Coordinates of C-alpha atoms and ligand atoms in Angstrom, one line a residue:
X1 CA -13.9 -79.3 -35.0
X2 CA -10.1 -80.1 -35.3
X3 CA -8.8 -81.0 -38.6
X4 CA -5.5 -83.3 -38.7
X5 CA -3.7 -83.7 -41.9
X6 CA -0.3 -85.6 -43.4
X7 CA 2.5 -83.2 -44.1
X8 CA 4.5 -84.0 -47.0
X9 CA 7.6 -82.3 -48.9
X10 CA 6.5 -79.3 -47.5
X11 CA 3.0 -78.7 -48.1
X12 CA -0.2 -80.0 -45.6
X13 CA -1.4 -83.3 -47.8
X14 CA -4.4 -83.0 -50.2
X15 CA -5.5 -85.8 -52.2
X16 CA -9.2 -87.6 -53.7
X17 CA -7.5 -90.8 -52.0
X18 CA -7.5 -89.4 -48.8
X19 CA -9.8 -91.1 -45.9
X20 CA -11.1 -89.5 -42.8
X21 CA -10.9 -91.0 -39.4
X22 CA -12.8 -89.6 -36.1
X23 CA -10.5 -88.3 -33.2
X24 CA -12.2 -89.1 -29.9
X25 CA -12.3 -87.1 -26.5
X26 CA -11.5 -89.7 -23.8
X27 CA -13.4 -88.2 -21.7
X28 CA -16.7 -88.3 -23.3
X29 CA -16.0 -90.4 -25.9
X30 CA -17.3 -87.5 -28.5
X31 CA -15.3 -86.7 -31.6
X32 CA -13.7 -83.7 -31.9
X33 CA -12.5 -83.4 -35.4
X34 CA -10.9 -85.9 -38.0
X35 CA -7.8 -86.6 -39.2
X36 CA -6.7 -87.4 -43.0
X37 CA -5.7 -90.9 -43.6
X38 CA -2.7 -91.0 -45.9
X39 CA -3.4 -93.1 -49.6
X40 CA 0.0 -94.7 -51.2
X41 CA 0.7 -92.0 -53.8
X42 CA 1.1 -90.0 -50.4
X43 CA 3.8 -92.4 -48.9
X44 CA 5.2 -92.5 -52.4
X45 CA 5.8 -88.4 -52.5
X46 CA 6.9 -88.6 -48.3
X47 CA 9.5 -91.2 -49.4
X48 CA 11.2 -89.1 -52.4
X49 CA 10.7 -85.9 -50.0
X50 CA 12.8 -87.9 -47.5
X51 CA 15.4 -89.0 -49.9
X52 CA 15.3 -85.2 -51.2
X53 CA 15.3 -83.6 -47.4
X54 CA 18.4 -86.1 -46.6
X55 CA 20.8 -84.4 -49.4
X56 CA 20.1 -81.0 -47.7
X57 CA 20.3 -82.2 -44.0
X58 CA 22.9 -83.9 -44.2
X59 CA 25.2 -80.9 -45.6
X60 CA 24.5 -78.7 -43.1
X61 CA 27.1 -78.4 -40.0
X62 CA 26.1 -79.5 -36.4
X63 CA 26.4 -75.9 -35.7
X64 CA 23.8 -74.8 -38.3
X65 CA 21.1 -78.3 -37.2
X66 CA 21.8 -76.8 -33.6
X67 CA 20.5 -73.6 -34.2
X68 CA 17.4 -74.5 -36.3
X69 CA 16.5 -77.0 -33.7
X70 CA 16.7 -74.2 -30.6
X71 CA 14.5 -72.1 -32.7
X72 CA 11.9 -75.1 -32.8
X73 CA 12.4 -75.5 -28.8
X74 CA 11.8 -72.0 -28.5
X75 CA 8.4 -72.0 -30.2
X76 CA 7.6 -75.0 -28.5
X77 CA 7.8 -73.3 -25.3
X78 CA 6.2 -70.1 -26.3
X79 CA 2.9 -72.3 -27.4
X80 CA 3.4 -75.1 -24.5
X81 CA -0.7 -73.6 -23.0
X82 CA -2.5 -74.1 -26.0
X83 CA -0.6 -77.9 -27.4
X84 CA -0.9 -78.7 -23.8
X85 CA -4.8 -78.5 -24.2
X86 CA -5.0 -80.1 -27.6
X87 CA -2.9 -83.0 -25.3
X88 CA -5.5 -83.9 -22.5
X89 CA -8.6 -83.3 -25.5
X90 CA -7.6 -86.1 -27.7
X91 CA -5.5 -88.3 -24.8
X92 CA -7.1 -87.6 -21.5
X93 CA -4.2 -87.2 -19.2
X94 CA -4.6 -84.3 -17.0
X95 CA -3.3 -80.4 -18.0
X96 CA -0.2 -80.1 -15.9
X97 CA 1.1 -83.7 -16.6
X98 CA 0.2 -82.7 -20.4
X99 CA 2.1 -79.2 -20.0
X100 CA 4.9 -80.8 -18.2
X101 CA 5.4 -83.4 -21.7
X102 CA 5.5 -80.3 -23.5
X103 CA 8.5 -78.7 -21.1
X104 CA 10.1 -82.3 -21.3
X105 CA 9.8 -82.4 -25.3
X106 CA 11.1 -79.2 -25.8
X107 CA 14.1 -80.1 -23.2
X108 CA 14.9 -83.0 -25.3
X109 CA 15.3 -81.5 -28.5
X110 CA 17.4 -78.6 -26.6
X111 CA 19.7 -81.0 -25.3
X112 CA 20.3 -82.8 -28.5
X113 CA 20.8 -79.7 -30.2
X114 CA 23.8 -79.3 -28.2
X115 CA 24.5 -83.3 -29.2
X116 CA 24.8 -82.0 -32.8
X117 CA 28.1 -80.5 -31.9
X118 CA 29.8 -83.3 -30.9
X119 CA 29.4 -85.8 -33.2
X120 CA 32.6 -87.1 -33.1
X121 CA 35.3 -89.3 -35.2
X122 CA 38.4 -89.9 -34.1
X123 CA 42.1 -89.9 -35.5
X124 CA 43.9 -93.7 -35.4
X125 CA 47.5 -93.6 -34.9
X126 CA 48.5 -95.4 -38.3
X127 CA 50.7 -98.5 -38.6
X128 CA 52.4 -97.5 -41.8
X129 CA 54.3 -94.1 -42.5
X130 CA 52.5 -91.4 -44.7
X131 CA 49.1 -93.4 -44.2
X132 CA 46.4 -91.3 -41.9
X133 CA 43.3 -93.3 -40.6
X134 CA 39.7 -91.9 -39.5
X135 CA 36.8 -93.2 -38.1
X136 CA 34.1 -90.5 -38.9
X137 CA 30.3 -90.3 -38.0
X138 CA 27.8 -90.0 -40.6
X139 CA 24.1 -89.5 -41.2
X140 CA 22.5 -92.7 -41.6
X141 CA 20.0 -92.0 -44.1
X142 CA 16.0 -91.2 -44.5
X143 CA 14.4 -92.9 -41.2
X144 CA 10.9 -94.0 -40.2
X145 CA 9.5 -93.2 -37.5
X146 CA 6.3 -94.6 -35.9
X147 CA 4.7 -93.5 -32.4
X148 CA 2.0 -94.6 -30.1
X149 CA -0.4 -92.1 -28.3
X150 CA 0.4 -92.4 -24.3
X151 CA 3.1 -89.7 -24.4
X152 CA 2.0 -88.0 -28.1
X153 CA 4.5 -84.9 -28.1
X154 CA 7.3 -87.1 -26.2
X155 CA 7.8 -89.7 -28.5
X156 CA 7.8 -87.4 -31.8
X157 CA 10.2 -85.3 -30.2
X158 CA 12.9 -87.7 -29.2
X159 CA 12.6 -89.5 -32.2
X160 CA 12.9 -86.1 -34.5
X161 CA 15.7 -84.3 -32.4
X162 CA 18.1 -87.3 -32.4
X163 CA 17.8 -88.2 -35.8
X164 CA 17.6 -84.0 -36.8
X165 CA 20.5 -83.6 -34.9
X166 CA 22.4 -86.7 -36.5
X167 CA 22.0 -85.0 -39.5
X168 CA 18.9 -87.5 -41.0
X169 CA 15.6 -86.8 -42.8
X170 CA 12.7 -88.3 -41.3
X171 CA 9.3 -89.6 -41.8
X172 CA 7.0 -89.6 -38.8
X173 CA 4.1 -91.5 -38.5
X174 CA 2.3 -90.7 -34.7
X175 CA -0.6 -92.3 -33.7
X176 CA -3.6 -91.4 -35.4
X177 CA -6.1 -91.3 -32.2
X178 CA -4.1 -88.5 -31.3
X179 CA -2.7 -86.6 -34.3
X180 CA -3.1 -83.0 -32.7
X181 CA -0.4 -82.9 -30.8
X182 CA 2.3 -84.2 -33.3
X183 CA 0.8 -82.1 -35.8
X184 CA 1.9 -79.2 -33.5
X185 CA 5.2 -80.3 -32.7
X186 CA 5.9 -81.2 -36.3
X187 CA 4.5 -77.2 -36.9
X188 CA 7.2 -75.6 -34.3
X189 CA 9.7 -77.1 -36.8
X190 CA 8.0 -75.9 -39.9
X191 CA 8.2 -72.3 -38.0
X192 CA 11.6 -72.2 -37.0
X193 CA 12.0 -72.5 -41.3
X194 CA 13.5 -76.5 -41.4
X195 CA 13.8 -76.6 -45.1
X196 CA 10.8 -78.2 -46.6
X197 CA 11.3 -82.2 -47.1
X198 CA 13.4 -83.0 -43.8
X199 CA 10.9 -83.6 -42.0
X200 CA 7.7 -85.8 -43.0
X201 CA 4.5 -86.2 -41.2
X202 CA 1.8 -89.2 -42.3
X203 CA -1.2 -90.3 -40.4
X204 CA -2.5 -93.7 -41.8
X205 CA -3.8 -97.2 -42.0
X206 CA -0.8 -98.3 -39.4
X207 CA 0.2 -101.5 -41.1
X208 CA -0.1 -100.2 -44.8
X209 CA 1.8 -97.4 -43.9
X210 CA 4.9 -99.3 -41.9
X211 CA 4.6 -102.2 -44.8
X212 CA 5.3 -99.1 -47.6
X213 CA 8.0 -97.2 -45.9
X214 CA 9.9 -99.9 -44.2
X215 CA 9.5 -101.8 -47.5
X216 CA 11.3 -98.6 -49.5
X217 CA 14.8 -98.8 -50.5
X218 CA 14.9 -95.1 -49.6
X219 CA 14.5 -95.8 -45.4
X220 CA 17.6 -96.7 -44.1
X221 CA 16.6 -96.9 -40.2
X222 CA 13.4 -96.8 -38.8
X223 CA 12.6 -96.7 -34.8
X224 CA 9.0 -97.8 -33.5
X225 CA 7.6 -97.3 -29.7
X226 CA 4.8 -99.5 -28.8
X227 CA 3.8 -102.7 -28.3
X228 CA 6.3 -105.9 -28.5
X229 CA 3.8 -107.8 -30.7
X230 CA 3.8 -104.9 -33.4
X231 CA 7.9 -104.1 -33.1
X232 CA 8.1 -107.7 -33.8
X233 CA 6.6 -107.3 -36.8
X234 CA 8.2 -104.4 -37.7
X235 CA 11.6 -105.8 -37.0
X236 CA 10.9 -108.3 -39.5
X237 CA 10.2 -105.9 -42.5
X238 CA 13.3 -104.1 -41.1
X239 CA 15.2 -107.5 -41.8
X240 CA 14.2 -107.9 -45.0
X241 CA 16.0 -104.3 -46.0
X242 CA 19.0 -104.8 -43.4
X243 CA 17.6 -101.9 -42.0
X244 CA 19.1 -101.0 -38.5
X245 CA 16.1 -100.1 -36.1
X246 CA 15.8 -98.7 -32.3
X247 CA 12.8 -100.6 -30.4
X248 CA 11.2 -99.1 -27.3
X249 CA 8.7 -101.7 -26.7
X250 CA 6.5 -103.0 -23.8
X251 CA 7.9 -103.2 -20.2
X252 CA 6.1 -104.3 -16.9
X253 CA 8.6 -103.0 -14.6
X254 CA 9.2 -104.6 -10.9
X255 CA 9.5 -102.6 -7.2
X256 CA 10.9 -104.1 -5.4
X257 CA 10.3 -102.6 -1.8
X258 CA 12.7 -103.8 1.1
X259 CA 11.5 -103.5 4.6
X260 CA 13.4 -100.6 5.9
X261 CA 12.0 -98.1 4.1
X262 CA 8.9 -96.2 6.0
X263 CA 5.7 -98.4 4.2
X264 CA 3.9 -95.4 3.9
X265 CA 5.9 -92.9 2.3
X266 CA 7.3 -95.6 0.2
X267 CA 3.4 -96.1 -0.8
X268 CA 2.4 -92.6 -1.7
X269 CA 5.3 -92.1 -3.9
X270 CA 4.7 -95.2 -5.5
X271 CA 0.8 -94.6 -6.1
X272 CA 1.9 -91.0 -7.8
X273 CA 4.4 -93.1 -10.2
X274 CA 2.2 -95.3 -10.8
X275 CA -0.5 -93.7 -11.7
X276 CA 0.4 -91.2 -14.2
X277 CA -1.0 -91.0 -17.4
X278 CA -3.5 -93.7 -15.8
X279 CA -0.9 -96.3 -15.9
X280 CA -0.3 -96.0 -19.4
X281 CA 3.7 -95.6 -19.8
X282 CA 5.8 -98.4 -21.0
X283 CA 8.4 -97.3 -17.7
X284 CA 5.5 -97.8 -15.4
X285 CA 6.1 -99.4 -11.9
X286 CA 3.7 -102.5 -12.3
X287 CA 4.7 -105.2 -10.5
X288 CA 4.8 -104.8 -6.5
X289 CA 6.9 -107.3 -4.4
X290 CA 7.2 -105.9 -0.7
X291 CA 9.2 -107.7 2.0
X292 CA 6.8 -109.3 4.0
X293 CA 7.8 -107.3 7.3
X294 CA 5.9 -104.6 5.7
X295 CA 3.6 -106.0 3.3
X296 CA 0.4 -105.0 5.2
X297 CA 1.2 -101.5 6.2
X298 CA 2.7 -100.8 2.4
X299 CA -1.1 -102.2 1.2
X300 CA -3.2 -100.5 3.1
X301 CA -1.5 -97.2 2.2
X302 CA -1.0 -98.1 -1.2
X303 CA -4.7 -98.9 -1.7
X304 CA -5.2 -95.5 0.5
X305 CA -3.3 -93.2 -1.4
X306 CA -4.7 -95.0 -4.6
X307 CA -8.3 -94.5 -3.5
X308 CA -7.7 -91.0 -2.9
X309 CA -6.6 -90.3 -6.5
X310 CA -9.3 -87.9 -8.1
X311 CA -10.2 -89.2 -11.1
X312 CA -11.9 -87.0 -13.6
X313 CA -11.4 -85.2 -17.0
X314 CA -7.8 -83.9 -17.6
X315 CA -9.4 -80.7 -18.3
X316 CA -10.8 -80.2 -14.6
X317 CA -9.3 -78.9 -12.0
X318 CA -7.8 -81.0 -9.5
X319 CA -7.5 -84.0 -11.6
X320 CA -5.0 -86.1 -10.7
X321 CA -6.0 -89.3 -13.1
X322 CA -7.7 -88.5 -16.6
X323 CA -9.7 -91.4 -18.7
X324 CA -8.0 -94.2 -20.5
X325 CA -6.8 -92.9 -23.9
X326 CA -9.5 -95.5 -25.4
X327 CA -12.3 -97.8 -25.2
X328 CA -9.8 -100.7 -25.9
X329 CA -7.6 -100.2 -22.9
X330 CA -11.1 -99.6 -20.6
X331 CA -11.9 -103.2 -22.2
X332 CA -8.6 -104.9 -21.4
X333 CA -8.7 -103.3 -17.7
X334 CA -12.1 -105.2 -17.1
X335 CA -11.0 -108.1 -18.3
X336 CA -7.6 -108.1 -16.3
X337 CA -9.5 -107.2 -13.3
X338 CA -11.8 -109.9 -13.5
X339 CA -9.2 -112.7 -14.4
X340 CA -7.3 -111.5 -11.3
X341 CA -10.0 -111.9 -8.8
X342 CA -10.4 -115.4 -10.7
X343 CA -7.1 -116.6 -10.1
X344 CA -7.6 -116.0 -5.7
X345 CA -6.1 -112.0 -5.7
X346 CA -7.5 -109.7 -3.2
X347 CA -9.5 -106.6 -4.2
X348 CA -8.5 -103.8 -2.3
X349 CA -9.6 -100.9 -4.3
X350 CA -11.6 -100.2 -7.8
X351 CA -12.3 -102.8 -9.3
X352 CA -15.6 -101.9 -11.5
X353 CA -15.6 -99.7 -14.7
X354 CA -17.9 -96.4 -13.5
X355 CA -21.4 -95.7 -15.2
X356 CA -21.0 -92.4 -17.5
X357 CA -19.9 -91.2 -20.8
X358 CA -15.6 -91.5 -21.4
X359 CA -13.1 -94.0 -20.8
X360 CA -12.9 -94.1 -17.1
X361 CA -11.5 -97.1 -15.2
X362 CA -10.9 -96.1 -11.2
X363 CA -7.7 -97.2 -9.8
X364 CA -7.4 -100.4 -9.2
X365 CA -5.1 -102.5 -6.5
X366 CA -5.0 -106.1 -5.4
X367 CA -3.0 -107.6 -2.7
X368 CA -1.8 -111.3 -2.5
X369 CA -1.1 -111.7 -6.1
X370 CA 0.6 -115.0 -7.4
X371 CA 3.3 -114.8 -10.2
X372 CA 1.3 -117.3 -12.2
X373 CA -1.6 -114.9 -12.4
X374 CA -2.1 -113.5 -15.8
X375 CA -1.3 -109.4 -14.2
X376 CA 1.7 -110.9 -13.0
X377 CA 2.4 -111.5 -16.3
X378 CA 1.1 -109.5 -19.4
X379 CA 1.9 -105.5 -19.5
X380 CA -1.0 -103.8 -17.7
X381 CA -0.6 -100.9 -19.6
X382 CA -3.7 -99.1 -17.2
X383 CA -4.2 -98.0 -13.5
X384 CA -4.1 -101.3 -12.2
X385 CA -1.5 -103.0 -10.1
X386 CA -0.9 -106.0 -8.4
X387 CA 1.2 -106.2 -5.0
X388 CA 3.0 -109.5 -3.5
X389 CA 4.9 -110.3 -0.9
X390 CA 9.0 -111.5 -0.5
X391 CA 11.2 -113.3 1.6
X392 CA 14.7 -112.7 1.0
X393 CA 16.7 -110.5 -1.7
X394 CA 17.7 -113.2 -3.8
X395 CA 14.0 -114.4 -4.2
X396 CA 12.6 -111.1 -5.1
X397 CA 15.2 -110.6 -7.8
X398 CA 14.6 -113.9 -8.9
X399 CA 11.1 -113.0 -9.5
X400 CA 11.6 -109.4 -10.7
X401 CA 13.8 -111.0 -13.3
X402 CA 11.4 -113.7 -15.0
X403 CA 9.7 -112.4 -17.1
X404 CA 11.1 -111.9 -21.1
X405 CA 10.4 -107.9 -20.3
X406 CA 13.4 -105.6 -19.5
X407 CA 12.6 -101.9 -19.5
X408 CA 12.2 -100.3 -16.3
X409 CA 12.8 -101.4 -12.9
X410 CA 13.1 -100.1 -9.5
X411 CA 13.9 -100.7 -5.7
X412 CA 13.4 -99.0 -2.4
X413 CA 15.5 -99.3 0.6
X414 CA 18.0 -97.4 3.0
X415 CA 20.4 -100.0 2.5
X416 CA 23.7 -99.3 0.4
X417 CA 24.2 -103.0 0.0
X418 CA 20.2 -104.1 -1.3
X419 CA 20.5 -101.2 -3.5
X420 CA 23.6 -102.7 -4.8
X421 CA 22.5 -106.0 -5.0
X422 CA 19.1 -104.3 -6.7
X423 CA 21.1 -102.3 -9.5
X424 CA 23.9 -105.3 -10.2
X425 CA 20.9 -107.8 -10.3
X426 CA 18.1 -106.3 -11.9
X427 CA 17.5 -107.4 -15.8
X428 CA 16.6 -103.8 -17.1
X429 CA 17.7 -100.9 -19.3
X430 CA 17.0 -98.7 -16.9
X431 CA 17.0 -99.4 -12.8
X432 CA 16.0 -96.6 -10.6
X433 CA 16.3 -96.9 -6.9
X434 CA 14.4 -95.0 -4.6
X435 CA 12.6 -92.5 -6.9
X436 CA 10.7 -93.1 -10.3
X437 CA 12.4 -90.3 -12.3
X438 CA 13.5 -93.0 -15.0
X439 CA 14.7 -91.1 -17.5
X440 CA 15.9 -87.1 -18.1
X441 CA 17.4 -85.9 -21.7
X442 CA 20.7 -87.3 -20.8
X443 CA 19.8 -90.5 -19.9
X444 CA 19.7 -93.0 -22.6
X445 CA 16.5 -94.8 -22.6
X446 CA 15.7 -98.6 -23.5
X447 CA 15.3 -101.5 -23.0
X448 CA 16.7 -105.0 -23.1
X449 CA 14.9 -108.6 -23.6
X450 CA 11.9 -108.2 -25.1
X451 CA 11.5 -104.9 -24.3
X452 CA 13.5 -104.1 -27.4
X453 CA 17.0 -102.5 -27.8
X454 CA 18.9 -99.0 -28.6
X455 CA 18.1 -96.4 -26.7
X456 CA 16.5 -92.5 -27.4
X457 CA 17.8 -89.6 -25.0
X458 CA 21.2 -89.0 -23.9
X459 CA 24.7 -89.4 -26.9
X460 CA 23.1 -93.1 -27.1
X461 CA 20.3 -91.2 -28.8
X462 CA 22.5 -89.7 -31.5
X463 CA 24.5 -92.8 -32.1
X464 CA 20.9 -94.3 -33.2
X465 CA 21.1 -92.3 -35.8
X466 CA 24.9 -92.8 -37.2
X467 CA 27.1 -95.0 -39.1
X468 CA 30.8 -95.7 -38.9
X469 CA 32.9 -94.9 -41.8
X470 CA 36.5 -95.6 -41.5
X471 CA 38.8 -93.9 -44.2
X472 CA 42.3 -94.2 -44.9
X473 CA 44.4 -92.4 -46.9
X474 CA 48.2 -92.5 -47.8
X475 CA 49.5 -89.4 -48.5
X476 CA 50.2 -88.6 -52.1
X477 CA 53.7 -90.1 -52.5
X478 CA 56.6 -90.4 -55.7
X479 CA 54.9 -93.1 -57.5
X480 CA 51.7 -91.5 -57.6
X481 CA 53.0 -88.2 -59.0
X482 CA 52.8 -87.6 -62.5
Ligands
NAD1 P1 -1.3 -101.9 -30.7 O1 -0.3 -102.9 -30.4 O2 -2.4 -102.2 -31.7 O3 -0.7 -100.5 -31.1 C1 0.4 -99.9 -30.4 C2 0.9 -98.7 -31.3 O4 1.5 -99.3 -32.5 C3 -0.2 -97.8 -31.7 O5 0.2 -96.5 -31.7 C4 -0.5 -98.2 -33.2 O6 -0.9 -97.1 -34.0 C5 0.8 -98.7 -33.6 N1 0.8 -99.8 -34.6 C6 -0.1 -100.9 -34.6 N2 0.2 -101.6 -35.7 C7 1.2 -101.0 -36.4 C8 1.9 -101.3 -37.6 N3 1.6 -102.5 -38.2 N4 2.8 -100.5 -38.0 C9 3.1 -99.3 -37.3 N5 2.5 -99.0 -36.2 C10 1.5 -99.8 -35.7 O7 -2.1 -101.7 -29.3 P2 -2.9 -100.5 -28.7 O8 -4.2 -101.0 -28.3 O9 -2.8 -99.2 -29.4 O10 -2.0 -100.3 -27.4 C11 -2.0 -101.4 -26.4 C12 -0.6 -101.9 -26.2 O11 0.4 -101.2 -26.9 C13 -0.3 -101.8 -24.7 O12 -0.7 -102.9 -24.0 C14 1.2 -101.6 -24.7 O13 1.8 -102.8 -24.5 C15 1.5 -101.1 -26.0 N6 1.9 -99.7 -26.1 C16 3.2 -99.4 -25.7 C17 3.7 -98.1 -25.7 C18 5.1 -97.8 -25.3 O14 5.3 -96.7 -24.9 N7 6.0 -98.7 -25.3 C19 2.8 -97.1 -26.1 C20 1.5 -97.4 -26.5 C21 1.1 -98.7 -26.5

């Protein structure tokens, strides 16, 4: 049995006040070990670690973060087999994809490593003789982080290597249905010898522990990926502290697919977007509007390619789609797939939660799909997908744009001038046109609306974790002599 515990100023948390919580197999729905449940006096010695890892952090040169921070990658890479497994136990998605989140995380913090070099100021040319002014970059402060479970070595690593690399101490709170993973991403740093109290790691009751930290003089920044419901909230502590935050929240990103792109190519590379990680990624391609000269053939291979998917535990192989990462999202895929048909959609594949042990849901398509229906609507956040039909350009972007989400959103088409009208038009932090590769280390990722704001990944990513300090200085003249 696995055995997930908080790590604080150094040393893996013990404590009578501790509480245990089961971590669950997706696919079987067994528990696998437990994980420690932080109690206050914990959160209490994370924050003063924090404050205390900050002073030493933040002395250190870019040069010296950099190197620490390859070491960590390095490590990273050398255990990417085993973590990878410890992935797809405890969330489900299939070995390679799990494997490939490892490469991705360890790329990440590479390419911010190289980030921590060039943190630059710059030099203002000064209005007044003998005065010099700077603008200089500066660590922040302690932050807070707080991560969800569909990508849980992804999100850890972004959020440590950009505020590492800035120069910050951090607190990071992953999801506790899947603590493994973090645990061992949080370890690779502990190995490459980061001095004890930079980096903090607490599993716990999720709104007693956001409510303590955020609520501490000590955090100066926190960033949360999740839901939009639960940033909101968190925003709102942040507020009370005037604490800056970056907010990658939900998304329910359009496609909008014009018709002189081949309808069935266009559809398998969609269903292999779509589909990954079962539909549970806040960039996922969710909403299909397809020009109607194509709409039929683009369905039938959609629901084709969809139907074809092999669907089984991440651990087997040839498994293309793993189980939901919990009973919850299994629950709220039934339900959405029952108030579709409601509203008049057309089933044309899945449909019907399997008999059998694990969170399973099958792929899941419907055709026909009206914007007032509640899919069209509310983030999916599973392998289901609704597909409509569009006249013109200007309608489809009309429709792309209405909803108060603003993450991801993509096009397909040969022409230079939809793709154009595509990028200019659509209402998103990221826009990706003809492929689904939404984001690489150098890309700044986020979102706008109420999808949040900031962005992790590319200098953006560092910037999160900065502040502006302008200092001017005359030089010592007559008068000031003694
Ligand atoms: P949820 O809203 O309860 O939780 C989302 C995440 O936030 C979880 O990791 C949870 O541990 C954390 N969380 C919840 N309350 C918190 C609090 N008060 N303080 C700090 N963290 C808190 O929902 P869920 O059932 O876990 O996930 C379902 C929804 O969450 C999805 O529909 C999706 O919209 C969203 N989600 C988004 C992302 C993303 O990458 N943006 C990732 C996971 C979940």
């Amino acid at each position: 049995m696995h055995h997930a515990r908080s790590h604080v100023a150094g040393q893996w948390y013990e404590s009578a006040g501790i509480t245990r919580q089961p971590i669950l197999e997706p696919a079987t729905g067994q528990a696998i070990g437990e994980v420690d449940l932080i109690d206050a006096a914990g959160l209490d010695a994370a924050l003063a670690s924090a404050a205390c890892g900050f002073e030493v952090w933040r002395r250190k040169t870019g040069y010296e973060r950099a190197a620490l921070m390859r070491e960590a990658v390095a490590i990273l890479r050398s255990r990417k087999d085993e973590i990878a497994r410890l992935m797809t136990l405890e969330q489900g998605k299939p070995l390679a994809d799990a494997a490939g989140e490892i490469a991705t995380s360890a790329d990440n913090i590479e390419w911010m490593a190289e980030e921590a070099t060039r943190a630059y100021g710059r030099l203002l040319v000064p209005r007044t003789p003998g005065v010099s002014q700077a603008v200089r970059r500066e660590p922040i402060g302690p932050v807070a982080a707080f991560c969800p479970w569909n990508f849980p070595a992804l999100t850890p690593a972004r959020k440590i290597a950009g505020a590492l690399a800035a120069g910050c101490s951090l607190i990071l709170k992953p999801s506790e249905e899947t603590p493994l993973t973090a645990a061992e991403v949080v370890r690779a740093f502990i190995d490459a010898g980061l001095p004890a109290h930079v980096l903090n790691l607490v599993y716990g009751a999720p709104r007693q522990v956001s409510e303590h930290l955020i609520g501490s003089d000590v955090i100066r920044k926190i960033s949360f990926t999740g839901s939009t419901a639960v940033g909101k909230q968190l925003l709102g502590l942040a507020a009370q502290g005037v604490k800056r935050a970056t907010m990658e929240l939900g998304g329910h990103a359009p496609v909008l697919v014009f018709d002189d792109v081949d309808p069935v190519q266009a559809a398998k590379q969609a269903v292999a977007a779509k589909f990954r990680n079962a539909g549970q990624v806040c960039t996922s391609p969710t909403r299909f509007y397809v020009q109607e000269g194509i709409y039929a053939k683009f369905v039938d291979a959609f629901a084709e390619a969809a139907g074809a998917l092999r669907v089984g535990s991440g651990l087997a192989a040839g498994t293309q789609m793993g189980p939901l990462a919990n009973e919850r999202r299994v629950e709220a895929m039934a339900a959405l797939a029952r108030d579709t048909r409601a509203e008049g959609a057309r089933l044309v594949c899945g449909g019907e939660r399997p008999a059998g042990a694990g969170y399973f849901f099958p792929p899941t398509v419907f055709a026909d799909v009206q914007d007032s229906a509640r899919i069209m609507n509310d983030e999916p956040f599973g392998p289901i997908v609704p597909i409509a039909s569009f006249s013109t350009t200007e309608e489809a972007l009309q429709r792309a744009n209405r909803l108060p989400y603003g993450l991801a959103a993509y096009a397909m088409t040969r022409s230079l001038s939809r793709a154009a009208a595509a990028s200019d038009g659509l209402e998103a932090g990221m826009v990706c046109i003809n492929h689904f590769t939404v984001s690489t280390p150098s890309s700044p990722f986020g979102g706008v609306k109420d999808s949040g704001y900031g962005s992790e990944g590319g200098m953006e990513g560092l910037d999160a974790y900065l502040v502006t300090k302008s200092v001017t200085q005359r030089s010592a003249g007559a008068d000031l002599e003694p």
